GROMACS .gro file of C-alpha atoms in nm:
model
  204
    1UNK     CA    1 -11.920   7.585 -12.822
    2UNK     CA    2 -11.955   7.854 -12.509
    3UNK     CA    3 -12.228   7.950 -12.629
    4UNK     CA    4 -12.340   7.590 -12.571
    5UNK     CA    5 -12.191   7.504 -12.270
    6UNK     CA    6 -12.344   7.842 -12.124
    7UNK     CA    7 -12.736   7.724 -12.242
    8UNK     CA    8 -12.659   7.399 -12.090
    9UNK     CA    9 -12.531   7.577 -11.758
   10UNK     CA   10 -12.885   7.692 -11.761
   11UNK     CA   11 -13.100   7.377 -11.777
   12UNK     CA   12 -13.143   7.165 -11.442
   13UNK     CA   13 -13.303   6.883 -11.329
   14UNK     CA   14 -13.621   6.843 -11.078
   15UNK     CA   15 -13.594   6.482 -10.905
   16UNK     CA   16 -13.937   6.380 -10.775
   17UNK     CA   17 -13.911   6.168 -10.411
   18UNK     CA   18 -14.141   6.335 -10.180
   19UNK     CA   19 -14.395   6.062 -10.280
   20UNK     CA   20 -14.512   5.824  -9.966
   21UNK     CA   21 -14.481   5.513 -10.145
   22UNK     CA   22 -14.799   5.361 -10.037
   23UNK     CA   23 -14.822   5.050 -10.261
   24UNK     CA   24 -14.475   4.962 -10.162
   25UNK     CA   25 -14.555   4.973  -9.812
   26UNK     CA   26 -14.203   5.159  -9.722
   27UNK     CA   27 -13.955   5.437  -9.882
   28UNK     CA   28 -13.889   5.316 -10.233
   29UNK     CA   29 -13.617   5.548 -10.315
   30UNK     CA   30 -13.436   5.352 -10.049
   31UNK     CA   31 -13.427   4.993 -10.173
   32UNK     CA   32 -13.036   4.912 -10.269
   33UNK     CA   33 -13.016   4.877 -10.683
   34UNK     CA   34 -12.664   4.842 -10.790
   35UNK     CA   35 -12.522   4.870 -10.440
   36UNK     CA   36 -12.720   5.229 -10.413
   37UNK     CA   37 -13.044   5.368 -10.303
   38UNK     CA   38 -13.256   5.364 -10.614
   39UNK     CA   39 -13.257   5.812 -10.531
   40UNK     CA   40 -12.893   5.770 -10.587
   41UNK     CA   41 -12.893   5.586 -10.906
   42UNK     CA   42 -13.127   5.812 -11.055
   43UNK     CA   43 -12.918   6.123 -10.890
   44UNK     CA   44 -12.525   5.939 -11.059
   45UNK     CA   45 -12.711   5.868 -11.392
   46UNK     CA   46 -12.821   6.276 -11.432
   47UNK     CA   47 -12.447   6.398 -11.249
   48UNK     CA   48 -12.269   6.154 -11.607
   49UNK     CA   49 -12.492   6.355 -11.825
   50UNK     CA   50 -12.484   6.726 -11.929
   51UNK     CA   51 -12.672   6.832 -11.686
   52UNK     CA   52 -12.486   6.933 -11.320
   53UNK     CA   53 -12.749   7.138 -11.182
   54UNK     CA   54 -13.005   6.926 -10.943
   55UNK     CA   55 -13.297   7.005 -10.683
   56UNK     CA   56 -13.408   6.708 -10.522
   57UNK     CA   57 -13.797   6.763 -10.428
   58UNK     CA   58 -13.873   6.565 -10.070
   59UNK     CA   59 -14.196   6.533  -9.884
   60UNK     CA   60 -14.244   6.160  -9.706
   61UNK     CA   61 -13.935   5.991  -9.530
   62UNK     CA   62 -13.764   6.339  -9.589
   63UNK     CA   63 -13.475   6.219  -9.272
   64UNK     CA   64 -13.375   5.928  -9.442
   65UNK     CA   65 -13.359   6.006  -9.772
   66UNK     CA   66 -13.166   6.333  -9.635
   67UNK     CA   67 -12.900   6.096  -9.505
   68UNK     CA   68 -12.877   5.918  -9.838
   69UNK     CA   69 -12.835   6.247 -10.007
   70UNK     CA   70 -12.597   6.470  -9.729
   71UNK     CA   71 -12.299   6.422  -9.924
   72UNK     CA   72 -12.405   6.454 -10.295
   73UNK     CA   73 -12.418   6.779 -10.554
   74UNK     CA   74 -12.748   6.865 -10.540
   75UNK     CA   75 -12.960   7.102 -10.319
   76UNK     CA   76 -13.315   6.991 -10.202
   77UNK     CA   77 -13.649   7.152 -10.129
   78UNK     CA   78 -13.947   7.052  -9.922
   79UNK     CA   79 -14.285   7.023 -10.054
   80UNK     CA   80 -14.529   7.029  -9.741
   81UNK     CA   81 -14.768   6.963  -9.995
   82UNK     CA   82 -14.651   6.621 -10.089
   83UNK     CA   83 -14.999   6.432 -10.034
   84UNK     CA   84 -15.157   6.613 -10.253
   85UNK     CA   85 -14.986   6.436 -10.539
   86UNK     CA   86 -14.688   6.458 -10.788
   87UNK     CA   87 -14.808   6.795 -10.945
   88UNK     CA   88 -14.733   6.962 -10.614
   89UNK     CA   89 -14.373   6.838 -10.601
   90UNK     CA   90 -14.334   6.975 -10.965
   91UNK     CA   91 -14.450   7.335 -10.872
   92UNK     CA   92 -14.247   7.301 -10.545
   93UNK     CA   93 -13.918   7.243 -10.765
   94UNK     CA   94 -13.975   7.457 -11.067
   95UNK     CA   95 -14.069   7.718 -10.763
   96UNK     CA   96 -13.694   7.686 -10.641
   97UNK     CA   97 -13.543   7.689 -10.947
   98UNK     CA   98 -13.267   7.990 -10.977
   99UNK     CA   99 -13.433   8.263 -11.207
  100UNK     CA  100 -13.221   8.253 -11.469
  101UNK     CA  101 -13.311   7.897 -11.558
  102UNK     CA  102 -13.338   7.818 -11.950
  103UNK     CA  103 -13.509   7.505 -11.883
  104UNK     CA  104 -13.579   7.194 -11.643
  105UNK     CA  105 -13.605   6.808 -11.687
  106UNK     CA  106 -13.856   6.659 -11.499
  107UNK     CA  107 -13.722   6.300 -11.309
  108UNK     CA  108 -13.868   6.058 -11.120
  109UNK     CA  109 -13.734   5.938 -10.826
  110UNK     CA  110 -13.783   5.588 -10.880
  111UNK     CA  111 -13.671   5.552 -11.271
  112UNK     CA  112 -13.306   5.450 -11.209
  113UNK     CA  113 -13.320   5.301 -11.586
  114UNK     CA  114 -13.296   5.642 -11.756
  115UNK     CA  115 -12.904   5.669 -11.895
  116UNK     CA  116 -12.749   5.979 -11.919
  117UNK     CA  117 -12.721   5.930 -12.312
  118UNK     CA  118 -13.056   5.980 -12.318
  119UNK     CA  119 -13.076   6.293 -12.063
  120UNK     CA  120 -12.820   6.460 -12.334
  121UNK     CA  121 -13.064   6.344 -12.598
  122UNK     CA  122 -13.380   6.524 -12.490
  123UNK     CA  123 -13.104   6.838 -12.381
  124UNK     CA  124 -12.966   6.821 -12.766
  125UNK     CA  125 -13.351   6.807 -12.885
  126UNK     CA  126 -13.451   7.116 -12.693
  127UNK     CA  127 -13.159   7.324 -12.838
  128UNK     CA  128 -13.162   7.251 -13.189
  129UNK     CA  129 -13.535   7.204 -13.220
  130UNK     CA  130 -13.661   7.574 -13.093
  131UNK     CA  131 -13.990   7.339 -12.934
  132UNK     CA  132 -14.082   7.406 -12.537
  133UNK     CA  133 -14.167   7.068 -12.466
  134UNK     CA  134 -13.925   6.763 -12.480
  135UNK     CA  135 -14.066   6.446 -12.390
  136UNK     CA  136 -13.877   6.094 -12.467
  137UNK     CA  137 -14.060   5.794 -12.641
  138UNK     CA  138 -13.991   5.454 -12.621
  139UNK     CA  139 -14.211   5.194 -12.862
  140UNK     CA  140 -14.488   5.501 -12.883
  141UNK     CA  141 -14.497   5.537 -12.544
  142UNK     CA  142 -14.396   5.847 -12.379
  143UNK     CA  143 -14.192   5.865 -12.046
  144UNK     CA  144 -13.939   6.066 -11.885
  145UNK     CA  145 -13.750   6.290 -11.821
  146UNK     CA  146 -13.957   6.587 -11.979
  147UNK     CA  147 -13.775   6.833 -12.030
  148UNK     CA  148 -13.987   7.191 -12.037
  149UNK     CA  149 -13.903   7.539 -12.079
  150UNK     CA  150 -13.951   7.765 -11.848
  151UNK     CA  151 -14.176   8.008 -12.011
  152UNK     CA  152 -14.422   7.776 -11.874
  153UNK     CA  153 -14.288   7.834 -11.539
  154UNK     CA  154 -14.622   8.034 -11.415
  155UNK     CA  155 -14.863   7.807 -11.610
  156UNK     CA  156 -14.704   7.491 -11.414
  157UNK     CA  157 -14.828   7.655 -11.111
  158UNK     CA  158 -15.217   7.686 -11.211
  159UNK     CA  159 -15.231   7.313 -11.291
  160UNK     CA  160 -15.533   7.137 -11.254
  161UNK     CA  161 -15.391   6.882 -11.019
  162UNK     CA  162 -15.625   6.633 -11.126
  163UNK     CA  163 -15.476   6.637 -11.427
  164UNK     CA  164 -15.172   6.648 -11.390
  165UNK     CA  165 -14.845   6.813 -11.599
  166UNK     CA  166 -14.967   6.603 -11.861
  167UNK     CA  167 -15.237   6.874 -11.929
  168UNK     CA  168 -14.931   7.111 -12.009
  169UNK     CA  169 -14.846   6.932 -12.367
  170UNK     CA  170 -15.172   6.928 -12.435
  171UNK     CA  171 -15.308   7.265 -12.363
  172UNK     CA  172 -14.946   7.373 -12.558
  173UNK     CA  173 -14.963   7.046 -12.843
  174UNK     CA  174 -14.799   7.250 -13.088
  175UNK     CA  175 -14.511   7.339 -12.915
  176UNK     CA  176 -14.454   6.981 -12.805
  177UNK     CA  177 -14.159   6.709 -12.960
  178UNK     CA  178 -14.173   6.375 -12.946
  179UNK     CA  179 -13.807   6.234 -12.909
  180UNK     CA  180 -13.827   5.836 -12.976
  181UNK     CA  181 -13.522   5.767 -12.767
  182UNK     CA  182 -13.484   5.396 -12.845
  183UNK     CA  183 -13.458   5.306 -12.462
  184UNK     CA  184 -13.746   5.146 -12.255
  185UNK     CA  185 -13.578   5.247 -11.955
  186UNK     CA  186 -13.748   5.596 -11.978
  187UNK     CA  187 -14.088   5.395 -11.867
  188UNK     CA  188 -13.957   5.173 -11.635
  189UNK     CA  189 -14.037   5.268 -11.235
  190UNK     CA  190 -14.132   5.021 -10.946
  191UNK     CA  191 -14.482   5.067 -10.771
  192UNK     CA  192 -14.477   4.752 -10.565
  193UNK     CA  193 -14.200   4.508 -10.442
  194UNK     CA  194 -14.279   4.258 -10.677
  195UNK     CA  195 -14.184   4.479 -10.925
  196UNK     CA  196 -13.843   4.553 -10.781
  197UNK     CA  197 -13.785   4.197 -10.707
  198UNK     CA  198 -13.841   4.080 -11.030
  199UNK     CA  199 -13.656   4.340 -11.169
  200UNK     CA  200 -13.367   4.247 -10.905
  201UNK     CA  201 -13.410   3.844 -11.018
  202UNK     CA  202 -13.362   3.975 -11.390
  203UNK     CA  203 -13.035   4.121 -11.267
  204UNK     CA  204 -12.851   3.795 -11.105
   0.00000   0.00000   0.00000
């Protein structure tokens, strides 16, 4: 059980909210969802699972997300490269990661549906399968978090950006499991405010 709790101790979580939120028009992370910032749902939901260890990865609105953040267990990191898309926050938080990390999990900032039963799900999958690559499926669908090891640590960081972390499963498709998690919350994010205010109506 140690033994557990000490490969465990060694997988964190990247949280993605550098992004400038340009079809919402203004921060995303920052629209109240269950009396919170939707950062701070995603942050509570990853703090109840296994998983303690969190970087938060900020680029746009960095001050006021900051503020949001100030008083929570997690450290952050800057990516001044934040426009050039979601890859770059990646490499910015698997760059920051403490060396002797086992493995990360890969959030979105804006995916406050994900519950930590399924975080501990994708964890439990890594550990008993011996594959690199975790990635949650809901209804053949994959979404997130993905959870990768960290042998791919230097790989990450010679990403096409064009295509994305998505090219790592499939230059590395055998080492790659598919974990249908039951859950549609692991797809679930908000692009525009109609889609957080019909996801807000839903809630009433």
């Amino acid at each position: 059980m140690n033994l557990i709790k000490e490969e465990i101790s060694r997988i964190h979580a990247v949280i993605l909210a550098a992004g400038e939120s340009k079809r919402m028009g203004f921060p995303k992370m920052l629209l109240t969802f269950n009396g919170l910032s939707m950062l701070e749902n995603v942050i509570h939901n990853v703090l109840k699972s296994c998983i303690q260890d969190i970087i938060i990865v900020l680029g746009a609105h960095k001050e006021k997300l900051l503020d949001r953040i100030t008083n929570m267990n997690v450290t952050h990191c800057f990516n001044v490269s934040y426009k050039e898309g979601m890859l770059s926050s990646v490499i910015c938080g698997v760059k920051n990661l403490p060396e002797d990390t086992k493995a990360v999990l890969i959030f979105q900032g804006d995916q406050p549906f994900i519950k930590p039963q399924v975080i501990d799900l994708v964890v439990a999958a890594y550990l008993s399968s011996g594959k690199g690559i975790i990635i949650p499926v809901y209804a053949g669908k994959r979404g997130h978090p993905v959870l990768i090891d960290t042998k791919y640590r230097k790989e990450i960081e010679k990403l096409d950006p064009d295509k994305g972390l998505r090219s790592l499963a499939i230059n590395h498709n055998n080492d790659v499991l598919e974990l249908e998690t039951g859950e549609s919350g692991i797809l679930r994010d908000f692009d525009t405010y109609e889609d957080y205010k019909l996801e807000i109506n839903k809630m009433q």
